[in-house]
PDB file of N, CA and C in Angstrom:
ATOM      1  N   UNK A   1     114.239 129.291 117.058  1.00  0.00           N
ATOM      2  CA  UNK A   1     115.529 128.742 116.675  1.00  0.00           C
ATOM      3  C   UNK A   1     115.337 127.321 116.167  1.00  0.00           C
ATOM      4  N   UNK A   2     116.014 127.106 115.376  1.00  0.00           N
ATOM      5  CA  UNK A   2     115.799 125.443 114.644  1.00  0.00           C
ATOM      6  C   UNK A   2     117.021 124.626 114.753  1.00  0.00           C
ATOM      7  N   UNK A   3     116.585 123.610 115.221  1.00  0.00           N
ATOM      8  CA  UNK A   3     117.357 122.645 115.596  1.00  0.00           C
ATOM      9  C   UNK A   3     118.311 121.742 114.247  1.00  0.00           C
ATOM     10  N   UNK A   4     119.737 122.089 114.916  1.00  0.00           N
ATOM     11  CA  UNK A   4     120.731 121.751 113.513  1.00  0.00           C
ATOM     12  C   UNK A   4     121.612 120.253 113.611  1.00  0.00           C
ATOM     13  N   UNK A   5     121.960 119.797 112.403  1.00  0.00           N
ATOM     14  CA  UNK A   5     122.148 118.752 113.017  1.00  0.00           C
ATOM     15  C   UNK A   5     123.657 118.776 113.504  1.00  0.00           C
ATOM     16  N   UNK A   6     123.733 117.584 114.381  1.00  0.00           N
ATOM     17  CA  UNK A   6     125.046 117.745 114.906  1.00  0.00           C
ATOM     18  C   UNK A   6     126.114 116.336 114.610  1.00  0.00           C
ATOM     19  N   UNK A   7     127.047 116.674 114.730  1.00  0.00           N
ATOM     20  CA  UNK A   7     128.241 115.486 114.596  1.00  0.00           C
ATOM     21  C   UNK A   7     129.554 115.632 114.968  1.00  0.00           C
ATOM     22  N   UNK A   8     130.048 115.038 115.982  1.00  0.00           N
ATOM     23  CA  UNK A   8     131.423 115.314 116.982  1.00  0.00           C
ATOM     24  C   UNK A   8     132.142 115.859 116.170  1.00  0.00           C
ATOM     25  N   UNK A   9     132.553 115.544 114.922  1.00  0.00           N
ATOM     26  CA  UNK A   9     133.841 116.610 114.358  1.00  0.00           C
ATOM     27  C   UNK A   9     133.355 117.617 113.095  1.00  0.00           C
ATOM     28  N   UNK A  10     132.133 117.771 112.954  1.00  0.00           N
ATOM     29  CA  UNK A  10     131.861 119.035 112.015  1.00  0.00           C
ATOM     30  C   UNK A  10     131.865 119.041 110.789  1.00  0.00           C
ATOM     31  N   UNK A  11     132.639 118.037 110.313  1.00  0.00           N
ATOM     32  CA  UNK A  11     132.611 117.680 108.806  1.00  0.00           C
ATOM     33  C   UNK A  11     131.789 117.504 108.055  1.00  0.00           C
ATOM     34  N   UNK A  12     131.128 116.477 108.682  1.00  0.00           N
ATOM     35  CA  UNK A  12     129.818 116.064 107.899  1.00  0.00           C
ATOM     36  C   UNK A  12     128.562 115.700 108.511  1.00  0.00           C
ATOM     37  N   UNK A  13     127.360 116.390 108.327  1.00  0.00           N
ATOM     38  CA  UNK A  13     126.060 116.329 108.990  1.00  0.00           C
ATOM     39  C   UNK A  13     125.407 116.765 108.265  1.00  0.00           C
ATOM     40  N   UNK A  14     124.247 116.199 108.773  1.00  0.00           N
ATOM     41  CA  UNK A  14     122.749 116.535 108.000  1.00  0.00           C
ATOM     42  C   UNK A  14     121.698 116.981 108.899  1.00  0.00           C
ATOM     43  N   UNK A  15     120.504 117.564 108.446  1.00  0.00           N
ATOM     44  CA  UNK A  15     119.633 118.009 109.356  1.00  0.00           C
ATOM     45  C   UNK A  15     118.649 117.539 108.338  1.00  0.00           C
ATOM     46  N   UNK A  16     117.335 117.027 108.561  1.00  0.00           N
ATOM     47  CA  UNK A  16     116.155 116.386 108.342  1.00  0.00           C
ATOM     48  C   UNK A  16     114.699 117.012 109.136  1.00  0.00           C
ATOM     49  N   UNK A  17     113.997 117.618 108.455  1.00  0.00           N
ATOM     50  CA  UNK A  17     113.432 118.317 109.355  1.00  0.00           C
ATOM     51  C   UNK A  17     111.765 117.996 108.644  1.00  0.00           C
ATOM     52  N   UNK A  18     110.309 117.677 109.353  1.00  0.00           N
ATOM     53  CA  UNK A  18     109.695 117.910 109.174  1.00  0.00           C
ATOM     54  C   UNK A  18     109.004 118.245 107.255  1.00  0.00           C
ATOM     55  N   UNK A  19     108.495 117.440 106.477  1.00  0.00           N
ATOM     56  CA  UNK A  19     107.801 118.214 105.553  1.00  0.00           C
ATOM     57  C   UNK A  19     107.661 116.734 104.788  1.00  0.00           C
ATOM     58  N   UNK A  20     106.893 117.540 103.504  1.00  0.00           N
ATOM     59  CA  UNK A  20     106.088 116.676 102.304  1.00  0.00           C
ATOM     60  C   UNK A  20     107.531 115.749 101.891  1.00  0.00           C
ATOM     61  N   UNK A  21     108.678 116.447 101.657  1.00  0.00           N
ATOM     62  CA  UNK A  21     109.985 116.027 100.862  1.00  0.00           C
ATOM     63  C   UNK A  21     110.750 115.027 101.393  1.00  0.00           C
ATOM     64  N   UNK A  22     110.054 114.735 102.801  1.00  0.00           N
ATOM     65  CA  UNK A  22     110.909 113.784 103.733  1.00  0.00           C
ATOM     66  C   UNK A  22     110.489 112.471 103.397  1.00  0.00           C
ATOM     67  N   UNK A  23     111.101 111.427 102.451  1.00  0.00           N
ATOM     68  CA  UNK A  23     110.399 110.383 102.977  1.00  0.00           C
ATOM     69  C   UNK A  23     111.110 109.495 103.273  1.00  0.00           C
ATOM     70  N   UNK A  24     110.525 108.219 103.620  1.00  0.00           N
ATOM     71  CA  UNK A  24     111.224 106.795 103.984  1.00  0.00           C
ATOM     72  C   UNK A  24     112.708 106.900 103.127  1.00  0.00           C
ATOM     73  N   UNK A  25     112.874 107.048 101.626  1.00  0.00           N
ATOM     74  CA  UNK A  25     113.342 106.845 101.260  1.00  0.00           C
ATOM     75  C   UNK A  25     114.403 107.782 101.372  1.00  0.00           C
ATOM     76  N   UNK A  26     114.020 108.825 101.508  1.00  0.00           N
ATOM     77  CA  UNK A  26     115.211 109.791 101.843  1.00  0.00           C
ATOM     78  C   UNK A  26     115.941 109.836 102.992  1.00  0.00           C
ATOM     79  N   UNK A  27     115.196 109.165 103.588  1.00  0.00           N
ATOM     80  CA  UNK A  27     115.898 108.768 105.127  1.00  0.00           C
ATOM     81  C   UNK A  27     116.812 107.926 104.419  1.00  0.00           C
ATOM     82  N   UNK A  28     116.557 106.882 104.662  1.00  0.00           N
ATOM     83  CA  UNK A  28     117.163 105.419 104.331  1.00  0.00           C
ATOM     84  C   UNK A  28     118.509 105.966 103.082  1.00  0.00           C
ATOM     85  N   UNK A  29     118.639 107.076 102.592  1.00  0.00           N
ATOM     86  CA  UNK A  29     119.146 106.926 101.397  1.00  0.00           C
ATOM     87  C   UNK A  29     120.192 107.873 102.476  1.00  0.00           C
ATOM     88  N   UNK A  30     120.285 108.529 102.957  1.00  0.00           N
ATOM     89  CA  UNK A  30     120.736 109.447 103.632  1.00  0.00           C
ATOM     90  C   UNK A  30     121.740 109.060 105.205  1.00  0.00           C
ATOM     91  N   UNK A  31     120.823 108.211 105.525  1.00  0.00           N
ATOM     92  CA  UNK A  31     121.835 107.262 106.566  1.00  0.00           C
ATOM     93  C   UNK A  31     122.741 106.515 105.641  1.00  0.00           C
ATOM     94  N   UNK A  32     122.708 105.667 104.477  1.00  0.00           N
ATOM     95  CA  UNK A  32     123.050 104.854 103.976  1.00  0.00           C
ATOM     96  C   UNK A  32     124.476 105.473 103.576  1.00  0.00           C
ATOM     97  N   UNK A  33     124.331 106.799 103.201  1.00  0.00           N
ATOM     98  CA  UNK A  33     125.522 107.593 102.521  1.00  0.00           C
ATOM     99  C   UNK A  33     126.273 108.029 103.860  1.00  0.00           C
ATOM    100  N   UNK A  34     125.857 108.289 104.892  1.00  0.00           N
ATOM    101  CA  UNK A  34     126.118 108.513 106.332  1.00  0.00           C
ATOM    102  C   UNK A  34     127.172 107.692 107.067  1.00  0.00           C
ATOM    103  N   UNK A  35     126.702 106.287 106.557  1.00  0.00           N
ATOM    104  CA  UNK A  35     127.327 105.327 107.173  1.00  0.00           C
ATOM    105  C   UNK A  35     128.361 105.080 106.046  1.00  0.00           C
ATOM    106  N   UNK A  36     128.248 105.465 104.801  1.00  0.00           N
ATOM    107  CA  UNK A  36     129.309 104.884 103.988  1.00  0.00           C
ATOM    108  C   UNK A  36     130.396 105.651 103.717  1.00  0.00           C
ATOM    109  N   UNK A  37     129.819 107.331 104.265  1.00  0.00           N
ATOM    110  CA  UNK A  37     131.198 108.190 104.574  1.00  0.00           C
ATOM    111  C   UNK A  37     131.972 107.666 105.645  1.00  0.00           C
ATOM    112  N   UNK A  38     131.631 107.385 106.864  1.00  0.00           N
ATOM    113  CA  UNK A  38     132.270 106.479 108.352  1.00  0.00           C
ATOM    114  C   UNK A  38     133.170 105.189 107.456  1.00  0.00           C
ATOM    115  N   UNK A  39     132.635 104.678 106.908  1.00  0.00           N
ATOM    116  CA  UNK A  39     133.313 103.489 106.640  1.00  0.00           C
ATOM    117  C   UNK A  39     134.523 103.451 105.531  1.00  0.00           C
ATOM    118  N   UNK A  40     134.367 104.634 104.891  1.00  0.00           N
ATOM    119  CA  UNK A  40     135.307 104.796 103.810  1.00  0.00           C
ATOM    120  C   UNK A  40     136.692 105.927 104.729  1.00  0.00           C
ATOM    121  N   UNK A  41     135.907 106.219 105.491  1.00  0.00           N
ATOM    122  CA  UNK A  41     137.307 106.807 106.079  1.00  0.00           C
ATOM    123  C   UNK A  41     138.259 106.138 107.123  1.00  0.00           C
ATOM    124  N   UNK A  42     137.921 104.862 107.192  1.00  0.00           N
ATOM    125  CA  UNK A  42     138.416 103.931 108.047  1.00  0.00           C
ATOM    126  C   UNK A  42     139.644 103.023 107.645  1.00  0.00           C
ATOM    127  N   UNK A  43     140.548 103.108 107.870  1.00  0.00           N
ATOM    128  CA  UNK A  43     141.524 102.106 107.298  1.00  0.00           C
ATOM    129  C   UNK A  43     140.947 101.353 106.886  1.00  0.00           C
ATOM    130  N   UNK A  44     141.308 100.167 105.799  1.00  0.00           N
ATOM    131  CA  UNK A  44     141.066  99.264 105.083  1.00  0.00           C
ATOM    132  C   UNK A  44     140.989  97.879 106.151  1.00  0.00           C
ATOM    133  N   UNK A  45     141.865  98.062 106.872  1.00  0.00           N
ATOM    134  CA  UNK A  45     142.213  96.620 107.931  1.00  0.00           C
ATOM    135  C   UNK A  45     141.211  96.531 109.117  1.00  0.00           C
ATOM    136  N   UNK A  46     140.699  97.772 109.124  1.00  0.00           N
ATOM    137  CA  UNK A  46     139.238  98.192 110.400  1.00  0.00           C
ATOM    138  C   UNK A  46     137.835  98.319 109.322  1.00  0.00           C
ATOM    139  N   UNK A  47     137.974  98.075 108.242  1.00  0.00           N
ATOM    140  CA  UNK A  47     136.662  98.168 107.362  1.00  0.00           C
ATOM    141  C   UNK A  47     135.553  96.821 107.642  1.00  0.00           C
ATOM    142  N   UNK A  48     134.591  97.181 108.006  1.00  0.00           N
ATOM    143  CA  UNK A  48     133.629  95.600 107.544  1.00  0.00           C
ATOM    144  C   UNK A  48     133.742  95.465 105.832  1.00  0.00           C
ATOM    145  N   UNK A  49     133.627  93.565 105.909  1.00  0.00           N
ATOM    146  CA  UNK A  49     133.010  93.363 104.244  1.00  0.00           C
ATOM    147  C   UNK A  49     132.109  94.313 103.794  1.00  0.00           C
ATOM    148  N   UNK A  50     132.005  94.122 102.377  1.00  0.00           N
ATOM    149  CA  UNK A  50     131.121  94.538 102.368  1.00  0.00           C
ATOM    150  C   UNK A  50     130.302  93.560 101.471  1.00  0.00           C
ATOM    151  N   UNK A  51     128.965  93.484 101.275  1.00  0.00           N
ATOM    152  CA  UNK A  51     128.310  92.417 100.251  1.00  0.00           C
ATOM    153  C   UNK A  51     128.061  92.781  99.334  1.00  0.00           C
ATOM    154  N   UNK A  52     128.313  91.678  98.529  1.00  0.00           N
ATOM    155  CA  UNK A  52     128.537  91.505  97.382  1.00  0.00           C
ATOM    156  C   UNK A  52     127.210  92.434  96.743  1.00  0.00           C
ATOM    157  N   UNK A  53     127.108  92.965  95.483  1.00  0.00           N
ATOM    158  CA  UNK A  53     126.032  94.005  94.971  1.00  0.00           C
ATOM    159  C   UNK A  53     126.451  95.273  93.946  1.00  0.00           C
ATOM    160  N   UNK A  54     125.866  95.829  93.451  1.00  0.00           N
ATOM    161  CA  UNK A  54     126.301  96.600  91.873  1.00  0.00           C
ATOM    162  C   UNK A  54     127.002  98.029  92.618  1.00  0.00           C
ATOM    163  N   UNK A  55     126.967  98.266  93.696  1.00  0.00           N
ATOM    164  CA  UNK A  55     127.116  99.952  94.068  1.00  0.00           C
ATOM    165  C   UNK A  55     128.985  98.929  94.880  1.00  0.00           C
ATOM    166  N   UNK A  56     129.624  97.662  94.937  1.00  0.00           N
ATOM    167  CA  UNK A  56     130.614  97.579  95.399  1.00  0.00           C
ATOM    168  C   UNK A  56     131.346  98.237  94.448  1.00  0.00           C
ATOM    169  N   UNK A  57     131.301  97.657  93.201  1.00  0.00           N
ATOM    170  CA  UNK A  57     131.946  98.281  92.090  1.00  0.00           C
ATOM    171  C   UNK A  57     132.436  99.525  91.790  1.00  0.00           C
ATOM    172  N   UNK A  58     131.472 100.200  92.589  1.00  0.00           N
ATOM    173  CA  UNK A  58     131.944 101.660  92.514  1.00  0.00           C
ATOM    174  C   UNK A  58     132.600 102.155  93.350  1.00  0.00           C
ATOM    175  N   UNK A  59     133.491 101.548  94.405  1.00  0.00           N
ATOM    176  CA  UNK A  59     134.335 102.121  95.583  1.00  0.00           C
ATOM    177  C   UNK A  59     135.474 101.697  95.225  1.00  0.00           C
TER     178      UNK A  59
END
């Protein structure tokens, strides 16, 4: 059986498992989008700043 990933309300998760395709960067790129789904679903008045940089532009 293989271990899936988990997240209190089901919506959104990822599983990362072992291999050549995994790397630093896919981590890092993958939390990054992780944390920026959490933060975009947060009221505006409970949001952290965010810093200044070319990817603000796009929210």
């Amino acid at each position: 059986m293989r271990n899936r990933g988990r997240y209190l309300d089901k919506r959104h998760w990822i599983s990362l498992g072992p291999g050549r395709g995994i790397t630093k960067q896919l981590i890092s790129e993958a939390v990054e989008h992780s944390y920026d789904l959490v933060i975009d679903g947060l009221p505006r008045s409970e949001r952290p700043p965010r810093p200044p940089g070319p990817d603000t532009t796009a929210r």
